[in-house]
C-alpha positions as a Markdown table, in Angstrom:
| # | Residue | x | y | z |
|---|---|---|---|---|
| 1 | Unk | 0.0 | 0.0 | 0.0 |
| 2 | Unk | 1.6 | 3.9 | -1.1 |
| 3 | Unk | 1.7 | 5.7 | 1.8 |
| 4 | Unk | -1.4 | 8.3 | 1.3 |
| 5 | Unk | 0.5 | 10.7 | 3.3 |
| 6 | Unk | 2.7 | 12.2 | 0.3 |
| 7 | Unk | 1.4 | 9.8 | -3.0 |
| 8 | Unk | 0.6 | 12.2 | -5.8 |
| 9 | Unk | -1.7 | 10.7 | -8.0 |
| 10 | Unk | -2.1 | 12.0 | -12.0 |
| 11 | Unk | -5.4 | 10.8 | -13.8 |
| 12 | Unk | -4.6 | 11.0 | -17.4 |
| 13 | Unk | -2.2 | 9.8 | -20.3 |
| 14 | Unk | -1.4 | 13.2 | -22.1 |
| 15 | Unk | 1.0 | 15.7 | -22.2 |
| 16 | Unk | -0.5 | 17.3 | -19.2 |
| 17 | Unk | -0.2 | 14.2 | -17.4 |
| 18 | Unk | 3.5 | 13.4 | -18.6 |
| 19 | Unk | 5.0 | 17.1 | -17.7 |
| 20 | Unk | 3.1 | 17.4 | -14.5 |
| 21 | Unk | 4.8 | 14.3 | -13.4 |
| 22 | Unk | 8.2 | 16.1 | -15.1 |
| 23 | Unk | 7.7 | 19.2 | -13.5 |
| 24 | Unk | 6.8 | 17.6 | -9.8 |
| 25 | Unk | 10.1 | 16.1 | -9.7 |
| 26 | Unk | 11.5 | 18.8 | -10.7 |
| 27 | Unk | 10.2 | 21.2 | -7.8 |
| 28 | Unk | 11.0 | 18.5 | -5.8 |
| 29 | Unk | 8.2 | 16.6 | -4.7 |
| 30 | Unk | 10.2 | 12.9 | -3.8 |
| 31 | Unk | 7.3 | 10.7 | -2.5 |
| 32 | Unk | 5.3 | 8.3 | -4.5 |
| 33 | Unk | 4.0 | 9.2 | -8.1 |
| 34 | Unk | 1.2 | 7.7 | -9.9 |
| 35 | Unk | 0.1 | 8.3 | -13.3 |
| 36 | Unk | -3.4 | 5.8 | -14.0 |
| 37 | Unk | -3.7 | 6.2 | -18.0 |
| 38 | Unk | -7.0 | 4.3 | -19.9 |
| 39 | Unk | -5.0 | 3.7 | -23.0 |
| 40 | Unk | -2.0 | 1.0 | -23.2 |
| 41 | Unk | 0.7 | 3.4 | -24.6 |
| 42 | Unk | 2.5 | 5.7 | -22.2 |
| 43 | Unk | 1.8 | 9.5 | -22.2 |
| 44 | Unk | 2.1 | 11.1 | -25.9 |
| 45 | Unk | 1.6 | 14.2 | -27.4 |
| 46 | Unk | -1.4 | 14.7 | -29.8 |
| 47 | Unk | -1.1 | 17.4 | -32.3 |
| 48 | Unk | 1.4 | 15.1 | -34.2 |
| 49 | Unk | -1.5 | 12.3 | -34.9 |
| 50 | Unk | -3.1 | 14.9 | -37.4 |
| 51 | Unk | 0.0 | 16.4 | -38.5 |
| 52 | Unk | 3.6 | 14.7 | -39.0 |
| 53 | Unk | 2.9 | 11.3 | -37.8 |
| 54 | Unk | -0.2 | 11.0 | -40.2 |
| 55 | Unk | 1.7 | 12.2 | -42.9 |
| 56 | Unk | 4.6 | 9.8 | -42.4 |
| 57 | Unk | 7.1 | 12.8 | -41.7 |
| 58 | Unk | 7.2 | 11.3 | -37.9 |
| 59 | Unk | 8.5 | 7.9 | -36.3 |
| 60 | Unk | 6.1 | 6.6 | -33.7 |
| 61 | Unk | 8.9 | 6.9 | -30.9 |
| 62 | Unk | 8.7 | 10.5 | -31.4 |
| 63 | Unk | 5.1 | 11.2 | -30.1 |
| 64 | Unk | 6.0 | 10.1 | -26.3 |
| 65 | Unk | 6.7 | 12.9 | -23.9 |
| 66 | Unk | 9.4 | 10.9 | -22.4 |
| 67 | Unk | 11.2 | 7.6 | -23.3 |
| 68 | Unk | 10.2 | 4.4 | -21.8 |
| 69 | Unk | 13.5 | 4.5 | -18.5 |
| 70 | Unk | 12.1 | 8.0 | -17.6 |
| 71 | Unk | 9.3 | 6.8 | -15.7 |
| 72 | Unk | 11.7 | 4.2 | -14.1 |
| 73 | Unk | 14.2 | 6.7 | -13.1 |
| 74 | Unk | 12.2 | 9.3 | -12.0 |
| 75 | Unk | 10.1 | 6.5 | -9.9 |
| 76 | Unk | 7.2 | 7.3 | -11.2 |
| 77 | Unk | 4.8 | 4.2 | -11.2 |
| 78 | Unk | 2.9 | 3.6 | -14.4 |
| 79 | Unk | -0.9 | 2.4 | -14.6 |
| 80 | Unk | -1.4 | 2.2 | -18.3 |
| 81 | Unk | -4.1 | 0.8 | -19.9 |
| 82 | Unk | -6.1 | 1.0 | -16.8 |
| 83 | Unk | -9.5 | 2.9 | -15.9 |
| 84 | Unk | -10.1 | 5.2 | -13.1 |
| 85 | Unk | -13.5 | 4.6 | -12.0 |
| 86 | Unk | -14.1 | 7.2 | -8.8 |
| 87 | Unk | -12.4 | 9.5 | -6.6 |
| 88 | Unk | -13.1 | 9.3 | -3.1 |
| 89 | Unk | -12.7 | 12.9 | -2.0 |
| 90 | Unk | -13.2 | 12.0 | 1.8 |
| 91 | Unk | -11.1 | 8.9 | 1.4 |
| 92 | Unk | -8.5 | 10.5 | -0.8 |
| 93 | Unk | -8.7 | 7.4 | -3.1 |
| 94 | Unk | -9.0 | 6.8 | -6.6 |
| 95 | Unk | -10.8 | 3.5 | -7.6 |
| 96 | Unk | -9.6 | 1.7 | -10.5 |
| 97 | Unk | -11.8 | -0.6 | -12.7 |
| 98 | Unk | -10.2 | -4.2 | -10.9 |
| 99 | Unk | -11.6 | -2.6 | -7.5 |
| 100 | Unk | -8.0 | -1.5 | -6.3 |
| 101 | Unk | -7.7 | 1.9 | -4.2 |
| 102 | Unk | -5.1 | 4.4 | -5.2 |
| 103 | Unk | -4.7 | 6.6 | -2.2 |
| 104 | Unk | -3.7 | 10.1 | -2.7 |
| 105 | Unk | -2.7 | 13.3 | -0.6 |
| 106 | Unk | -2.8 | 15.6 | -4.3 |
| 107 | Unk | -4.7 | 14.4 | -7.3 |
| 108 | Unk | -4.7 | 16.0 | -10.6 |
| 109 | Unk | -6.9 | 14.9 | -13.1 |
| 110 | Unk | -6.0 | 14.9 | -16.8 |
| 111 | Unk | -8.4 | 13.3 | -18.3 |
| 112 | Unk | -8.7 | 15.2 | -21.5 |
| 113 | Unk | -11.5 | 15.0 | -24.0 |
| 114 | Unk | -12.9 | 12.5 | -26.3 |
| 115 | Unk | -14.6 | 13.2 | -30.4 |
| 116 | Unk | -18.2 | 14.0 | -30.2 |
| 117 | Unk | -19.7 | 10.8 | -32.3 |
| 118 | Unk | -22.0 | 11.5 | -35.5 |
| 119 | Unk | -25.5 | 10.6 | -33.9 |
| 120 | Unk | -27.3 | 9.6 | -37.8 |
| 121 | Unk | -28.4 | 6.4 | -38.9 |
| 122 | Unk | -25.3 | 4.2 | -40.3 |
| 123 | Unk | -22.5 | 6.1 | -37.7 |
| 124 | Unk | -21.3 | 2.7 | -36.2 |
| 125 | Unk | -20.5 | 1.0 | -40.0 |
| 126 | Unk | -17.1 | -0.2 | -40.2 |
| 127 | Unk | -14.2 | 2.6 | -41.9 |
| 128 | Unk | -16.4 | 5.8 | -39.6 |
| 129 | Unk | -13.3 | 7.2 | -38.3 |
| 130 | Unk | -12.3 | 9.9 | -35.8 |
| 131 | Unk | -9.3 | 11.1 | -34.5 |
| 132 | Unk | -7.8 | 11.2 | -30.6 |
| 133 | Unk | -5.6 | 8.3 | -30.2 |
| 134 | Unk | -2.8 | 7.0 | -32.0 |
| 135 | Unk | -4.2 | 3.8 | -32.8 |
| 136 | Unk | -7.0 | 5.8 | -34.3 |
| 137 | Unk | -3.9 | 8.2 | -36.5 |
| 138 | Unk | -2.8 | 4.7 | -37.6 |
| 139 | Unk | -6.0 | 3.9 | -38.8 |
| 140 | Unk | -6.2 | 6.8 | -41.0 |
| 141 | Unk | -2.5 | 6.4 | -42.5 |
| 142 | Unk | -4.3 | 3.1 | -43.9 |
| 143 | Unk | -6.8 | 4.2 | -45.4 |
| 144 | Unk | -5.1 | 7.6 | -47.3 |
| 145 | Unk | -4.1 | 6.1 | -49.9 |
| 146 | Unk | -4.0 | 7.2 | -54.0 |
| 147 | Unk | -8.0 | 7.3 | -55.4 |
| 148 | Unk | -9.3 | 6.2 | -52.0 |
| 149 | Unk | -12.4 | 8.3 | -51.7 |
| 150 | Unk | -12.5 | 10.5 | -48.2 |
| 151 | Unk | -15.3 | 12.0 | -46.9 |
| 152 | Unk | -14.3 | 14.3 | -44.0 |
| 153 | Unk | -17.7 | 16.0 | -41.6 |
| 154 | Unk | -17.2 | 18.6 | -40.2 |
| 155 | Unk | -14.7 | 21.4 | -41.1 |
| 156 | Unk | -12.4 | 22.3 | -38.0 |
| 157 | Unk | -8.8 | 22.2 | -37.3 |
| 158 | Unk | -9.0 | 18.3 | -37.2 |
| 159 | Unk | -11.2 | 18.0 | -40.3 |
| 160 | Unk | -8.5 | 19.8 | -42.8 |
| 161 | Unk | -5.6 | 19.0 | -40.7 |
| 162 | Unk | -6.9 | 15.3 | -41.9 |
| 163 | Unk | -8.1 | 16.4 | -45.3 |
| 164 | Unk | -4.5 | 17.7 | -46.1 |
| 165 | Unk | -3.3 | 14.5 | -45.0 |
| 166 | Unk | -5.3 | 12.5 | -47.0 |
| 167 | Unk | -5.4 | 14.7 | -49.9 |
| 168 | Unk | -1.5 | 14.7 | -49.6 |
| 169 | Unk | -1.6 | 10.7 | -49.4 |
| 170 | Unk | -3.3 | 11.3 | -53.2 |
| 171 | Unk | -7.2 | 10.5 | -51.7 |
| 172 | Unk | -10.0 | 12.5 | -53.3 |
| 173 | Unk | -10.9 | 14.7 | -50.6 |
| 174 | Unk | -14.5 | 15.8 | -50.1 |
| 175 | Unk | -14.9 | 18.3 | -46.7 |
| 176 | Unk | -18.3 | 18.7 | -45.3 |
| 177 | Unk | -19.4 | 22.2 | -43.3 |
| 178 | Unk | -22.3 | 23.2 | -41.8 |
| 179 | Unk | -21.6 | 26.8 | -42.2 |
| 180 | Unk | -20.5 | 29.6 | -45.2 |
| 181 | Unk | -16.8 | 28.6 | -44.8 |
| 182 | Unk | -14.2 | 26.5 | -42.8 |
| 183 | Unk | -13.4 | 27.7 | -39.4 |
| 184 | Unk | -15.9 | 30.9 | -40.0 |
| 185 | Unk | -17.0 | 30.7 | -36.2 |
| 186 | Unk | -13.1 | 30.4 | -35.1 |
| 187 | Unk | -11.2 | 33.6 | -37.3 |
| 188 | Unk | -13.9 | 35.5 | -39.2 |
| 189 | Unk | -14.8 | 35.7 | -42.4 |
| 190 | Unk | -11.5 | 37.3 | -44.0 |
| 191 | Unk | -9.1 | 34.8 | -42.0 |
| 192 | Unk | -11.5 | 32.1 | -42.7 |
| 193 | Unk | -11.3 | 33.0 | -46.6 |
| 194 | Unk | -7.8 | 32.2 | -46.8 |
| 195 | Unk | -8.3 | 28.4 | -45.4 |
| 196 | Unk | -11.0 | 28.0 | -47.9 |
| 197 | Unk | -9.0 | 28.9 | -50.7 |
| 198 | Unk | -5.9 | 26.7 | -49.4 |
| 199 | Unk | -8.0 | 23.7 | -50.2 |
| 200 | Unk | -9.6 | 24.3 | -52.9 |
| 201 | Unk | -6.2 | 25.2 | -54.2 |
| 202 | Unk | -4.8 | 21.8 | -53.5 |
| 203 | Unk | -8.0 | 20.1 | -54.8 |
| 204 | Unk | -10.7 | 19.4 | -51.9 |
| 205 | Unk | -13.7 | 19.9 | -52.8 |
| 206 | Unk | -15.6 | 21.6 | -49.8 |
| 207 | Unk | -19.3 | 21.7 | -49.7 |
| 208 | Unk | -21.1 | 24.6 | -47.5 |
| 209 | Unk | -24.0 | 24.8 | -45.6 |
| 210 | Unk | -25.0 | 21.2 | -45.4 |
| 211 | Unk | -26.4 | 18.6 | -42.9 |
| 212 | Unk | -25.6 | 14.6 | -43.3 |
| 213 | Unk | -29.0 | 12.9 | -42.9 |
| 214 | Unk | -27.1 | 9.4 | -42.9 |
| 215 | Unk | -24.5 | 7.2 | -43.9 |
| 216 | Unk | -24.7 | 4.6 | -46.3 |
| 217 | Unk | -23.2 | 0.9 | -46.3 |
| 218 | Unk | -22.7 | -2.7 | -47.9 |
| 219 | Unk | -21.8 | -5.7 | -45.6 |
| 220 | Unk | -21.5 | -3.6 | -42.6 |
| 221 | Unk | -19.0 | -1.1 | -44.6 |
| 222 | Unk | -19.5 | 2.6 | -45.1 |
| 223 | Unk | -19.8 | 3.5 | -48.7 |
| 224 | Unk | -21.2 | 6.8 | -48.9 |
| 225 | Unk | -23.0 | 9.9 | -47.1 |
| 226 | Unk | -26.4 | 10.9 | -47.8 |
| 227 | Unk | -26.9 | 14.8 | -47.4 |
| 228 | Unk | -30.2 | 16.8 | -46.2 |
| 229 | Unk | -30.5 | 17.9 | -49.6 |
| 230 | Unk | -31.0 | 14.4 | -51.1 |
| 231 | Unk | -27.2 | 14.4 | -52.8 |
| 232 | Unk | -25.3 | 10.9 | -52.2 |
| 233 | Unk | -21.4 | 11.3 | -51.9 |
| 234 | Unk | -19.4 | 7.7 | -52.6 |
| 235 | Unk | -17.3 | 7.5 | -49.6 |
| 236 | Unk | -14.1 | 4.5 | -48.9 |
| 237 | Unk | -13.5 | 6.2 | -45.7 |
| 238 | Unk | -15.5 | 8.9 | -43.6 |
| 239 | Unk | -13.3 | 11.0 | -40.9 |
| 240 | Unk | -15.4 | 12.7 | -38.2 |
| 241 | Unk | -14.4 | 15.9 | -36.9 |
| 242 | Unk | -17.1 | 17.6 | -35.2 |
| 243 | Unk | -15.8 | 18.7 | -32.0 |
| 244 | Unk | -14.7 | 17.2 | -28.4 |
| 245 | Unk | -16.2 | 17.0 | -25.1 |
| 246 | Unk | -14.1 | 17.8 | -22.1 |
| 247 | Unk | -14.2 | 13.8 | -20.1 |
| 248 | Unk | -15.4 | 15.2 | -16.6 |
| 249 | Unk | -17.6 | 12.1 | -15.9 |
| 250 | Unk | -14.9 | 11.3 | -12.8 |
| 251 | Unk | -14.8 | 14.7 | -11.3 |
| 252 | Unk | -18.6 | 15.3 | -11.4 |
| 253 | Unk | -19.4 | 11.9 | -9.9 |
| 254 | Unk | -16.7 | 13.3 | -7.4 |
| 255 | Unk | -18.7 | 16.4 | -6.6 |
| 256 | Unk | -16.6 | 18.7 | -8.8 |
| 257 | Unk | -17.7 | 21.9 | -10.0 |
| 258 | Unk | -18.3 | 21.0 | -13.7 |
| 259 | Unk | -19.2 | 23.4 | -16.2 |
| 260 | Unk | -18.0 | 23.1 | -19.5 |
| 261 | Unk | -15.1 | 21.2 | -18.3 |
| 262 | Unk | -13.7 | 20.9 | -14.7 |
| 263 | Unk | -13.8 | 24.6 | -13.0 |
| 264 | Unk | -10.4 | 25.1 | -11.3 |
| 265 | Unk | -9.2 | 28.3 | -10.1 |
| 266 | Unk | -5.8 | 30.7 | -11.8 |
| 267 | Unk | -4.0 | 28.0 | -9.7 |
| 268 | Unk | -5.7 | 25.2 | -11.2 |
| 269 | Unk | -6.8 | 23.9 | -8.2 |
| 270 | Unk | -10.7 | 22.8 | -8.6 |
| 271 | Unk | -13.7 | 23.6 | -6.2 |
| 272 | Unk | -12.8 | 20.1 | -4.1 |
| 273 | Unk | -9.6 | 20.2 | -1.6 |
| 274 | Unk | -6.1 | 18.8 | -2.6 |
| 275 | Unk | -7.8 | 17.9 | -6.3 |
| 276 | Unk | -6.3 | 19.7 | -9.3 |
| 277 | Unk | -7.0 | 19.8 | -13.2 |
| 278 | Unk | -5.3 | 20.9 | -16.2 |
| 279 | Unk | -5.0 | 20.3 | -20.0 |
| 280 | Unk | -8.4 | 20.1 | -22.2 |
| 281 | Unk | -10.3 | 19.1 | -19.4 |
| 282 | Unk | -10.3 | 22.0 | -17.3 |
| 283 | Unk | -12.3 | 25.5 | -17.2 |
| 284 | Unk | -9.5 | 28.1 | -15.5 |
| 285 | Unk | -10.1 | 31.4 | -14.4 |
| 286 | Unk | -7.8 | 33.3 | -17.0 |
| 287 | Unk | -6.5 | 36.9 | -14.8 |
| 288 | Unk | -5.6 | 38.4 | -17.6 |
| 289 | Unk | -9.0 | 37.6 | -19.4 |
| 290 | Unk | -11.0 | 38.2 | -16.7 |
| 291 | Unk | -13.4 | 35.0 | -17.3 |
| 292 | Unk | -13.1 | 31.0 | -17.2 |
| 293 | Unk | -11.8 | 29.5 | -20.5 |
| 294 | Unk | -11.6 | 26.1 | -22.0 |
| 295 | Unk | -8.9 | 25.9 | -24.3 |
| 296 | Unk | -8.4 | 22.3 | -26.2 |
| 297 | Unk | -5.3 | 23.4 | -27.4 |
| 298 | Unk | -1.7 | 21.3 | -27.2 |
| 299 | Unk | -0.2 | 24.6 | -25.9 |
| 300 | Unk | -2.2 | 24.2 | -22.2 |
| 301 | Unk | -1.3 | 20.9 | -21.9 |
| 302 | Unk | 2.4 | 22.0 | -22.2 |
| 303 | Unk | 2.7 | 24.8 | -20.2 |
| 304 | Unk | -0.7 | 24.8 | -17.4 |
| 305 | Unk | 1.5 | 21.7 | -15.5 |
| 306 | Unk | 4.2 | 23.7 | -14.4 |
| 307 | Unk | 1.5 | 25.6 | -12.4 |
| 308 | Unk | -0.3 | 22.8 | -11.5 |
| 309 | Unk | 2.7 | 20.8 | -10.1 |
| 310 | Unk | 4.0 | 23.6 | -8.3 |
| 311 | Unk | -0.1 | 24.3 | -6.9 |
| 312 | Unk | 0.0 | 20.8 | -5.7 |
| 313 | Unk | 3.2 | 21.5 | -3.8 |
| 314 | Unk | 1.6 | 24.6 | -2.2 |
| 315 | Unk | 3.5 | 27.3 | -4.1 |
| 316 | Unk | 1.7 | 30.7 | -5.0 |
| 317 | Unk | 1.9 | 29.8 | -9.6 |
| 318 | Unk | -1.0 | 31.5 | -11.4 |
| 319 | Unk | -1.5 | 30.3 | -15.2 |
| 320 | Unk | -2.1 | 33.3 | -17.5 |
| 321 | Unk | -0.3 | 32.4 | -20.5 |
| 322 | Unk | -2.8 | 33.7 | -23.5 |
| 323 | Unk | -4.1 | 30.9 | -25.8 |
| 324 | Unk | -2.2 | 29.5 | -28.5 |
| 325 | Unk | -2.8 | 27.1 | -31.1 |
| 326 | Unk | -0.8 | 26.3 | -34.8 |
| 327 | Unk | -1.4 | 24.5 | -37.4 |
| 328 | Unk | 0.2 | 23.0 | -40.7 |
| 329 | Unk | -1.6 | 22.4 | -43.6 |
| 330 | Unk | 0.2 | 21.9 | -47.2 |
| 331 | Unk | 2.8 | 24.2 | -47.6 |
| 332 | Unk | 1.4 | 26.6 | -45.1 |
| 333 | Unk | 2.2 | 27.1 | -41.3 |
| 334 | Unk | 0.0 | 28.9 | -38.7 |
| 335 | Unk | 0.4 | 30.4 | -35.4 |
| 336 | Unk | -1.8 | 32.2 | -33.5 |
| 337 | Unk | -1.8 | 33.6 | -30.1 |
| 338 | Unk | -5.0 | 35.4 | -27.5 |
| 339 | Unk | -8.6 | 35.1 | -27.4 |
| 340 | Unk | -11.5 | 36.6 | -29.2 |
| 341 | Unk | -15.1 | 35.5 | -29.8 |
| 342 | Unk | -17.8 | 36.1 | -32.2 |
| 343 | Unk | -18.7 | 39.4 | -31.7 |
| 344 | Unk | -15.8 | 40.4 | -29.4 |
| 345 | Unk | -13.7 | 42.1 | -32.3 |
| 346 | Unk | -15.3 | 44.8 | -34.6 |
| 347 | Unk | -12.0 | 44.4 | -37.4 |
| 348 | Unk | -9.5 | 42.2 | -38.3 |
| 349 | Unk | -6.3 | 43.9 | -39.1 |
| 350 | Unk | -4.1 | 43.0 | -42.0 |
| 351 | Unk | -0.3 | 43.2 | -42.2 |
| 352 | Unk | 0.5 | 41.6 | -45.4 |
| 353 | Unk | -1.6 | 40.1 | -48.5 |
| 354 | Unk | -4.1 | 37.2 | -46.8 |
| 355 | Unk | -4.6 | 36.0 | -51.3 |
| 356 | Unk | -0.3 | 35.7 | -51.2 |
| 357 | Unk | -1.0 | 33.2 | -47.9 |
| 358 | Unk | 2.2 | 35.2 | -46.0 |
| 359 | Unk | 0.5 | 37.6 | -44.0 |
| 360 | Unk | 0.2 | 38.6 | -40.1 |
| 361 | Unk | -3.1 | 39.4 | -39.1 |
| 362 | Unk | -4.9 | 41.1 | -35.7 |
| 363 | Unk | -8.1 | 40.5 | -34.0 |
| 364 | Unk | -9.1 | 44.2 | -32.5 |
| 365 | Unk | -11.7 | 45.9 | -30.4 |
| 366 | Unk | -11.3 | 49.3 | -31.1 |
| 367 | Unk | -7.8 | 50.0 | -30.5 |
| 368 | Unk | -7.0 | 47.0 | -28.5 |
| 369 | Unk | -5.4 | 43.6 | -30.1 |
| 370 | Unk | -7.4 | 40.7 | -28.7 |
| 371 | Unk | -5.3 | 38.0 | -30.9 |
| 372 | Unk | -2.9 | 38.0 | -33.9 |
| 373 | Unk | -2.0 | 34.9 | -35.9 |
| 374 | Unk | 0.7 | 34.8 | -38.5 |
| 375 | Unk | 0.8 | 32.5 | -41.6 |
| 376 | Unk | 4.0 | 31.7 | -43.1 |
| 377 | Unk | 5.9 | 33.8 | -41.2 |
| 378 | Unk | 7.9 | 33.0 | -38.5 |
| 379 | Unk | 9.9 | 33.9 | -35.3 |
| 380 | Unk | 6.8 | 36.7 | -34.5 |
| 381 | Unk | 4.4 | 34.9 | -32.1 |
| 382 | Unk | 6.4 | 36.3 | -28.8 |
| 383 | Unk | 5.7 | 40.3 | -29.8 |
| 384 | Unk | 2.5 | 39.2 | -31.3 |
| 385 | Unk | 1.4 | 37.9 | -27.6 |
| 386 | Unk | 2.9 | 40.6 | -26.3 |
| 387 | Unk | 0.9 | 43.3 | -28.3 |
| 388 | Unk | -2.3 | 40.6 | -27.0 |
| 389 | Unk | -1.3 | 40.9 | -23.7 |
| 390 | Unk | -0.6 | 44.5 | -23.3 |
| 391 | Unk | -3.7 | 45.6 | -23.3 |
| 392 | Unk | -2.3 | 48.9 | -24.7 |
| 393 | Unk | -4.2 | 51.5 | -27.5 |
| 394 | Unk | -2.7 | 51.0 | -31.0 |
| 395 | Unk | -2.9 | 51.9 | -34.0 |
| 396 | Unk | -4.3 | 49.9 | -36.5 |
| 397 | Unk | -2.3 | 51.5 | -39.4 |
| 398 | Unk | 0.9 | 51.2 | -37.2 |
| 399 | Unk | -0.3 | 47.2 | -37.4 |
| 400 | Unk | -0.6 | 46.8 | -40.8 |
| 401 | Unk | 3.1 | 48.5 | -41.6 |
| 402 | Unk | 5.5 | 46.1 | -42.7 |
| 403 | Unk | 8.6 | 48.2 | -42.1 |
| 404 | Unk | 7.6 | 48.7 | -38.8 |
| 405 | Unk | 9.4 | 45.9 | -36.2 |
| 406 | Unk | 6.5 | 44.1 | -34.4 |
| 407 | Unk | 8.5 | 44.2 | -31.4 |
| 408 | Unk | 8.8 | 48.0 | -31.8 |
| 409 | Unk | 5.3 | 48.8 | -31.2 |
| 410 | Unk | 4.8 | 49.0 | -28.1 |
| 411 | Unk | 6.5 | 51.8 | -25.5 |
C-alpha cells in the first residue's frame, strides 16, 4: 500500500499528465508518483496524430513525452491501460476498474476529452473514423491512400488537418461544413477565406451549408454519405471531426464543480480540496481575461503543468499564459496567439496580403489587439502575444506596416 501521506496521483495519459509528473520532480516533490492512463501506450503528445505522424514525416517513438526508463528513473509508477473509475474525496482514493484503491494526498486529473460521435443512422458502420488516439492516427494512415475516396464532416482544425493529409496521401478529398466557410466561427470571415482557398487550391472539394441525414453501407461497410439535400457522396472512408467534449464524468461523480469542463481556479486547483485539473479538461479562471476559458489546445497541456505541479506542492503559480494554437496544412504554417469571440472584435487587421498566404493578421476591439496569428511567417508569435497581452491602445495603421518591427510597437 503507497503511503497516502505524500502519493501524488495523475489521472490521465497526455502531455499534461507526462509534464506534470516532469515538473513535480523537478520542484521537488520525492514521495510516491502515480500516473493511472486508460490507454496502453505511455503518455504522448497529440497534435502530431493529425500532422507529422499522419503524414509519415514522424516515427512513432517520437510522439512520447518521455522515453520508456524515464518513468523508471524518476520512480514514477505507471498504470497504463487502466481505468479510473471514482475519486473518493473523503477517502483521498482513486478506484480503478479491478476494484484497487489508489490513495492520494494531491490528485490532478488529466483526463482530457474525447470526439463527439455523429449521432445519424449508419455512424457505427465499419471505416467511420475519428481522430484522438494513436491507434485511431494509424488507422487513418491506412486508409489515405492514392483514389481512396474521403469523406471528411465537419470542417475544424482536425477535419482539414486530416483532409491535407489524405489529400497529400493522393485521396479524393471531399470536406463537409455546416456553415458559409471553414473555421468561420473560429477567425472570421477574412481569416476564414484564406483556409478556404488553401483547399480548394490543392483540390478538396468543400461543400457549404450542409447537414448529413445518414450514412450509407454494404456488408456492414461505409460507402457513402447521404446529405439533407437528397445528394449521395461515394465514400471509402468517412473522418469525423465535429468537436470534443471535455471527459469530466470522474470529477462530477466526485462532486466537482463542472461546467463546461472541470472549473479550477488561476491555480488550477478545482472547487474540491487537494484535487487539481489541467489540460483540455479543465475551465480556469484566466487573470488576464477576466473569465473562465476552456482551451483544447496542445499549448495548455504543455505549459498549465508547471502551475499545477507547483499548486500541488503549495506554491503561489498562477496560469495566464494567452491561448495558443498552430497549425500546418500543405505548404502553409500557422500560429496564432489570444482570445477573441464572435462578436468580441469589430475588425481584423491586415499586415501583409491574406490571397499571397504570408501575411500577419490582428483580432481588434477598437484600438486594442485581442489575438494576432501569423501564416507563413515565422519567429513573431512572442511580440504578437505581447501586443495581445498588453492591453495597450494602438494603432491599427501602425499594425498593418510592414517596415515597422513588431516588437517596436509597443513603448
Amino acid at each position: 500500500m503507497r503511503n497516502p501521506v505524500n502519493t501524488f496521483v495523475i489521472v490521465g495519459g497526455g502531455l499534461a499528465a507526462g509534464r506534470t509528473a516532469e515538473a513535480l520532480r523537478k520542484h521537488g516533490h520525492s514521495g510516491p508518483l502515480v500516473i493511472i492512463g486508460d490507454e496502453a501506450e505511455k503518455p504522448y503528445i497529440r497534435p502530431p496524430l493529425s500532422k507529422g505522424y499522419l503524414l509519415g514525416k514522424e516515427e512513432r517513438d517520437s510522439i512520447f513525452v518521455h522515453p520508456d526508463d524515464w518513468y523508471r528513473e524518476h520512480g514514477v509508477d505507471l498504470l497504463l491501460d487502466t481505468r479510473a473509475r471514482a475519486v473518493d474525496p473523503r477517502a483521498r482514493t482513486v478506484e480503478l476498474d479491478d476494484g484497487r484503491q489508489v490513495p492520494y494526498a494531491k490528485l490532478l486529473l488529466a483526463t482530457g476529452s474525447s470526439p463527439r460521435r455523429l449521432s445519424v443512422p449508419g455512424a457505427d458502420l465499419d471505416n467511420v473514423l475519428y481522430l484522438r488516439r494513436v491507434g485511431q492516427s494509424e488507422r487513418l494512415k491506412s486508409v489515405f491512400r492514392p483514389g481512396a475516396r474521403i469523406v471528411v464532416v465537419g470542417a475544424g482544425w482536425i477535419g482539414l488537418e486530416t483532409a491535407a493529409a489524405a489529400r497529400m496521401a493522393g485521396a479524393e478529398v471531399t470536406v463537409l461544413n455546416h456553415s458559409e466557410l471553414p473555421l468561420l466561427k473560429v477567425l472570421g470571415r477574412e481569416a476564414a477565406e484564406v483556409f478556404a482557398a488553401l483547399h480548394a487550391d490543392h483540390g478538396v472539394d468543400i461543400l457549404p451549408t450542409v447537414e448529413v441525414e445518414s450514412l450509407t453501407g454494404t456488408d456492414g461497410r461505409v460507402d457513402g454519405v447521404r446529405l439533407a439535400d437528397g445528394r449521395h457522396l461515394d465514400a471509402d472512408a468517412v473522418v469525423v471531426g465535429v468537436g470534443i467534449t471535455p471527459n469530466v464524468q470522474l470529477a462530477q461523480e466526485a462532486g466537482l464543480e463542472v461546467r463546461n469542463g472541470i472549473v479550477t481556479d488561476e491555480r488550477l486547483r478545482t472547487s474540491v480540496a487537494d484535487i487539481h485539473a489541467a489540460g483540455d479538461v479543465a475551465n480556469a479562471y484566466h487573470p488576464l481575461l477576466g473569465r473562465h476559458l476552456r482551451v483544447e489546445h496542445w499549448a495548455n497541456a504543455l505549459r498549465q503543468p508547471e502551475v499545477a505541479a507547483l499548486s500541488m506542492l503549495g506554491e503561489d503559480a498562477v496560469y495566464d499564459r494567452l491561448p495558443y494554437f498552430y497549425t500546418d496544412q500543405y505548404d502553409l504554417g500557422m500560429e496564432y496567439t489570444g482570445y477573441t469571440e464572435p462578436g468580441g472584435y469589430d475588425r481584423v487587421v491586415f499586415r501583409g496580403e491574406p490571397s499571397e498566404r504570408r501575411f500577419v493578421c490582428f483580432w481588434m476591439a477598437g484600438k486594442r489587439v485581442q489575438a494576432g496569428m501569423s501564416v507563413n511567417v515565422w519567429d513573431v508569435i512572442e511580440p504578437i502575444r505581447a501586443l495581445a497581452a498588453s492591453g495597450a491602445d494602438l494603432d491599427g495603421t501602425v499594425l498593418a506596416d510592414p517596415d515597422v518591427p513588431l516588437d517596436r510597437i509597443l513603448p
